[in-house]
Amino acid sequence: MPAQLLDGNTLSKKLRAEITARAAIVTAKGVRPGLAVIVIGDNPASQVYVRNKVKACEDVGFYSVLERYPAELGEDELLARIALLNADPKIHGILVQLPLPDHIATERVLEAIAPEKDVDGFHIANAGALMVGHPEFKPCTPYGCMKMLESIDYPIRGARAVIVGASNIVGKPMAMLLLQAGATVTICNSKTRDLAHHTKDADILVVATGKPKMISGDMVKNGSVVIDVGINRLPDGKLCGDVDFDAAKYIAGWITPVPGGVGPMTITMLLMNTLEAAEKAVKK
Ligand code: NDP
């Protein structure tokens, strides 16, 4: 019996309807949620991601600005632009699309964004707040994964969760959110010995490595929830995840497809964070 699909498109649609309704309420109170997206250089994937983000903003009734700069933009110029957006009352969320060109220090840029407008949740203040359990914003991808678990009422408390991948934007915040929800969490990285030993024990398996299909069916526990964050383009142009979906779907109880799983949820949670920032602005 194949696993049930954790369909990110369907769940996103439901959440975006809620976001649209809440955005209309704050807009009526004089605060239209506003997101600024900055993209530097002409990385084709980044261009697609930012276009999707801006389109998603339009669809839910947000104000949005997309600022594109050439790859040669200086770090100081970028920091000056962020300072202006930090002070702009029409903007509640600022997102700088990664990766940045090598001559720009990513950390310096992320930390220049005011924490209360850091809707990606990457500022060190938000990362620290997440660690102690009260983040201003949860990073969008892990937040989306948690929403997917919530959507199936998965009993996270006491479950064994294994996260493969330990990046600052996915693996580590995912571990924190699962830990705070009561899971017993293991984080694996590229040096982990006998990875399958860990993954086969996981009630919840989250994979974010950027290694196409590296989790084979026999690395998955029967009946588990498998959340595949990876987005990889194969030589034939097709997208695939970090999990061998066609094999794992016969073993897992729930599984996310790629595309159509975590990807749409990431954008939806960006909208949610921007909305929440605007709602906080109304209360001020
Ligand atoms: P990073 O490259 O920053 O991190 C990858 C992590 O995976 C590292 O911790 C690395 O270990 C670990 N890793 C690599 N190879 C192995 C291995 N063989 N066994 C175990 N661990 C391994 O990647 P990101 O977190 O930024 O992204 C991961 C994937 O998720 C990519 O495909 C990316 O495109 C996708 N992504 C998708 C999003 C979405 O919205 N769906 C959003 C963000 C990312 P080590 O620390 O030892 O180097």
mmCIF file with all atom_site columns, C-alpha atoms and ligand atoms in Angstrom, residues 49 141 164-171 188-192 195 207-211 214 228-232 242 262-264 266-267, ligand 1:
data_model
loop_
_atom_site.group_PDB
_atom_site.id
_atom_site.type_symbol
_atom_site.label_atom_id
_atom_site.label_alt_id
_atom_site.label_comp_id
_atom_site.label_asym_id
_atom_site.label_entity_id
_atom_site.label_seq_id
_atom_site.pdbx_PDB_ins_code
_atom_site.Cartn_x
_atom_site.Cartn_y
_atom_site.Cartn_z
_atom_site.occupancy
_atom_site.B_iso_or_equiv
_atom_site.pdbx_formal_charge
_atom_site.auth_seq_id
_atom_site.auth_comp_id
_atom_site.auth_asym_id
_atom_site.auth_atom_id
_atom_site.pdbx_PDB_model_num
ATOM   1  C CA  . TYR A 1 49  ? 12.339 31.948 -6.851 1.00 0.00 ? 49  TYR A CA  1
ATOM   2  C CA  . THR A 1 141 ? 11.094 25.876 5.198  1.00 0.00 ? 141 THR A CA  1
ATOM   3  C CA  . VAL A 1 164 ? 19.611 14.527 7.518  1.00 0.00 ? 164 VAL A CA  1
ATOM   4  C CA  . GLY A 1 165 ? 21.364 17.828 6.805  1.00 0.00 ? 165 GLY A CA  1
ATOM   5  C CA  . ALA A 1 166 ? 22.421 20.436 9.335  1.00 0.00 ? 166 ALA A CA  1
ATOM   6  C CA  . SER A 1 167 ? 22.351 23.781 7.516  1.00 0.00 ? 167 SER A CA  1
ATOM   7  C CA  . ASN A 1 168 ? 21.467 26.992 9.343  1.00 0.00 ? 168 ASN A CA  1
ATOM   8  C CA  . ILE A 1 169 ? 18.431 27.544 7.124  1.00 0.00 ? 169 ILE A CA  1
ATOM   9  C CA  . VAL A 1 170 ? 16.877 24.072 7.154  1.00 0.00 ? 170 VAL A CA  1
ATOM   10 C CA  . GLY A 1 171 ? 18.396 21.273 9.235  1.00 0.00 ? 171 GLY A CA  1
ATOM   11 C CA  . CYS A 1 188 ? 22.939 13.836 10.795 1.00 0.00 ? 188 CYS A CA  1
ATOM   12 C CA  . ASN A 1 189 ? 25.546 15.421 8.544  1.00 0.00 ? 189 ASN A CA  1
ATOM   13 C CA  . SER A 1 190 ? 27.988 14.299 5.867  1.00 0.00 ? 190 SER A CA  1
ATOM   14 C CA  . LYS A 1 191 ? 30.288 12.775 8.507  1.00 0.00 ? 191 LYS A CA  1
ATOM   15 C CA  . THR A 1 192 ? 27.600 10.653 10.169 1.00 0.00 ? 192 THR A CA  1
ATOM   16 C CA  . LEU A 1 195 ? 23.419 6.920  8.225  1.00 0.00 ? 195 LEU A CA  1
ATOM   17 C CA  . VAL A 1 207 ? 16.018 15.160 4.497  1.00 0.00 ? 207 VAL A CA  1
ATOM   18 C CA  . ALA A 1 208 ? 17.770 18.352 3.347  1.00 0.00 ? 208 ALA A CA  1
ATOM   19 C CA  . THR A 1 209 ? 21.137 17.559 1.814  1.00 0.00 ? 209 THR A CA  1
ATOM   20 C CA  . GLY A 1 210 ? 20.951 18.562 -1.851 1.00 0.00 ? 210 GLY A CA  1
ATOM   21 C CA  . LYS A 1 211 ? 22.041 15.030 -2.830 1.00 0.00 ? 211 LYS A CA  1
ATOM   22 C CA  . MET A 1 214 ? 20.435 9.683  -1.528 1.00 0.00 ? 214 MET A CA  1
ATOM   23 C CA  . ASP A 1 228 ? 11.933 15.619 1.498  1.00 0.00 ? 228 ASP A CA  1
ATOM   24 C CA  . VAL A 1 229 ? 13.234 19.196 1.414  1.00 0.00 ? 229 VAL A CA  1
ATOM   25 C CA  . GLY A 1 230 ? 15.725 18.634 -1.402 1.00 0.00 ? 230 GLY A CA  1
ATOM   26 C CA  . ILE A 1 231 ? 15.231 20.195 -4.817 1.00 0.00 ? 231 ILE A CA  1
ATOM   27 C CA  . ASN A 1 232 ? 17.654 18.863 -7.410 1.00 0.00 ? 232 ASN A CA  1
ATOM   28 C CA  . ASP A 1 242 ? 16.943 13.872 -1.776 1.00 0.00 ? 242 ASP A CA  1
ATOM   29 C CA  . VAL A 1 262 ? 7.904  21.397 0.779  1.00 0.00 ? 262 VAL A CA  1
ATOM   30 C CA  . GLY A 1 263 ? 8.618  23.936 -2.006 1.00 0.00 ? 263 GLY A CA  1
ATOM   31 C CA  . PRO A 1 264 ? 5.178  25.611 -2.101 1.00 0.00 ? 264 PRO A CA  1
ATOM   32 C CA  . THR A 1 266 ? 8.223  27.525 1.986  1.00 0.00 ? 266 THR A CA  1
ATOM   33 C CA  . ILE A 1 267 ? 6.695  30.402 0.020  1.00 0.00 ? 267 ILE A CA  1
HETATM 34 P P1  . NDP B 2 .   ? 23.455 22.928 2.516  1.00 0.00 ? 1   NDP B P1  1
HETATM 35 O O1  . NDP B 2 .   ? 24.357 22.540 1.399  1.00 0.00 ? 1   NDP B O1  1
HETATM 36 O O2  . NDP B 2 .   ? 23.630 24.224 3.195  1.00 0.00 ? 1   NDP B O2  1
HETATM 37 O O3  . NDP B 2 .   ? 23.545 21.792 3.643  1.00 0.00 ? 1   NDP B O3  1
HETATM 38 C C1  . NDP B 2 .   ? 23.510 20.439 3.307  1.00 0.00 ? 1   NDP B C1  1
HETATM 39 C C2  . NDP B 2 .   ? 23.612 19.628 4.568  1.00 0.00 ? 1   NDP B C2  1
HETATM 40 O O4  . NDP B 2 .   ? 23.512 18.258 4.185  1.00 0.00 ? 1   NDP B O4  1
HETATM 41 C C3  . NDP B 2 .   ? 24.929 19.782 5.313  1.00 0.00 ? 1   NDP B C3  1
HETATM 42 O O5  . NDP B 2 .   ? 24.704 19.804 6.711  1.00 0.00 ? 1   NDP B O5  1
HETATM 43 C C4  . NDP B 2 .   ? 25.713 18.525 4.910  1.00 0.00 ? 1   NDP B C4  1
HETATM 44 O O6  . NDP B 2 .   ? 26.593 18.037 5.905  1.00 0.00 ? 1   NDP B O6  1
HETATM 45 C C5  . NDP B 2 .   ? 24.580 17.527 4.744  1.00 0.00 ? 1   NDP B C5  1
HETATM 46 N N1  . NDP B 2 .   ? 24.950 16.436 3.856  1.00 0.00 ? 1   NDP B N1  1
HETATM 47 C C6  . NDP B 2 .   ? 25.474 16.542 2.604  1.00 0.00 ? 1   NDP B C6  1
HETATM 48 N N2  . NDP B 2 .   ? 25.697 15.300 2.116  1.00 0.00 ? 1   NDP B N2  1
HETATM 49 C C7  . NDP B 2 .   ? 25.325 14.434 3.067  1.00 0.00 ? 1   NDP B C7  1
HETATM 50 C C8  . NDP B 2 .   ? 25.327 13.018 3.165  1.00 0.00 ? 1   NDP B C8  1
HETATM 51 N N3  . NDP B 2 .   ? 25.782 12.253 2.170  1.00 0.00 ? 1   NDP B N3  1
HETATM 52 N N4  . NDP B 2 .   ? 24.885 12.448 4.307  1.00 0.00 ? 1   NDP B N4  1
HETATM 53 C C9  . NDP B 2 .   ? 24.414 13.206 5.318  1.00 0.00 ? 1   NDP B C9  1
HETATM 54 N N5  . NDP B 2 .   ? 24.384 14.561 5.295  1.00 0.00 ? 1   NDP B N5  1
HETATM 55 C C10 . NDP B 2 .   ? 24.822 15.149 4.178  1.00 0.00 ? 1   NDP B C10 1
HETATM 56 O O7  . NDP B 2 .   ? 21.968 22.746 1.950  1.00 0.00 ? 1   NDP B O7  1
HETATM 57 P P2  . NDP B 2 .   ? 20.565 23.435 2.331  1.00 0.00 ? 1   NDP B P2  1
HETATM 58 O O8  . NDP B 2 .   ? 20.133 23.041 3.690  1.00 0.00 ? 1   NDP B O8  1
HETATM 59 O O9  . NDP B 2 .   ? 20.597 24.871 1.973  1.00 0.00 ? 1   NDP B O9  1
HETATM 60 O O10 . NDP B 2 .   ? 19.641 22.734 1.245  1.00 0.00 ? 1   NDP B O10 1
HETATM 61 C C11 . NDP B 2 .   ? 19.492 21.344 1.188  1.00 0.00 ? 1   NDP B C11 1
HETATM 62 C C12 . NDP B 2 .   ? 18.549 20.971 0.045  1.00 0.00 ? 1   NDP B C12 1
HETATM 63 O O11 . NDP B 2 .   ? 17.277 21.538 0.294  1.00 0.00 ? 1   NDP B O11 1
HETATM 64 C C13 . NDP B 2 .   ? 18.973 21.505 -1.338 1.00 0.00 ? 1   NDP B C13 1
HETATM 65 O O12 . NDP B 2 .   ? 18.532 20.582 -2.308 1.00 0.00 ? 1   NDP B O12 1
HETATM 66 C C14 . NDP B 2 .   ? 18.150 22.776 -1.489 1.00 0.00 ? 1   NDP B C14 1
HETATM 67 O O13 . NDP B 2 .   ? 17.902 23.105 -2.840 1.00 0.00 ? 1   NDP B O13 1
HETATM 68 C C15 . NDP B 2 .   ? 16.883 22.366 -0.796 1.00 0.00 ? 1   NDP B C15 1
HETATM 69 N N6  . NDP B 2 .   ? 16.104 23.473 -0.258 1.00 0.00 ? 1   NDP B N6  1
HETATM 70 C C16 . NDP B 2 .   ? 14.775 23.437 -0.525 1.00 0.00 ? 1   NDP B C16 1
HETATM 71 C C17 . NDP B 2 .   ? 13.944 24.397 -0.012 1.00 0.00 ? 1   NDP B C17 1
HETATM 72 C C18 . NDP B 2 .   ? 12.489 24.284 -0.291 1.00 0.00 ? 1   NDP B C18 1
HETATM 73 O O14 . NDP B 2 .   ? 11.790 25.258 -0.178 1.00 0.00 ? 1   NDP B O14 1
HETATM 74 N N7  . NDP B 2 .   ? 11.991 23.084 -0.618 1.00 0.00 ? 1   NDP B N7  1
HETATM 75 C C19 . NDP B 2 .   ? 14.454 25.515 0.783  1.00 0.00 ? 1   NDP B C19 1
HETATM 76 C C20 . NDP B 2 .   ? 15.874 25.409 1.094  1.00 0.00 ? 1   NDP B C20 1
HETATM 77 C C21 . NDP B 2 .   ? 16.649 24.424 0.573  1.00 0.00 ? 1   NDP B C21 1
HETATM 78 P P3  . NDP B 2 .   ? 27.883 18.866 6.448  1.00 0.00 ? 1   NDP B P3  1
HETATM 79 O O15 . NDP B 2 .   ? 27.300 19.841 7.443  1.00 0.00 ? 1   NDP B O15 1
HETATM 80 O O16 . NDP B 2 .   ? 28.714 17.831 7.069  1.00 0.00 ? 1   NDP B O16 1
HETATM 81 O O17 . NDP B 2 .   ? 28.490 19.519 5.254  1.00 0.00 ? 1   NDP B O17 1
#
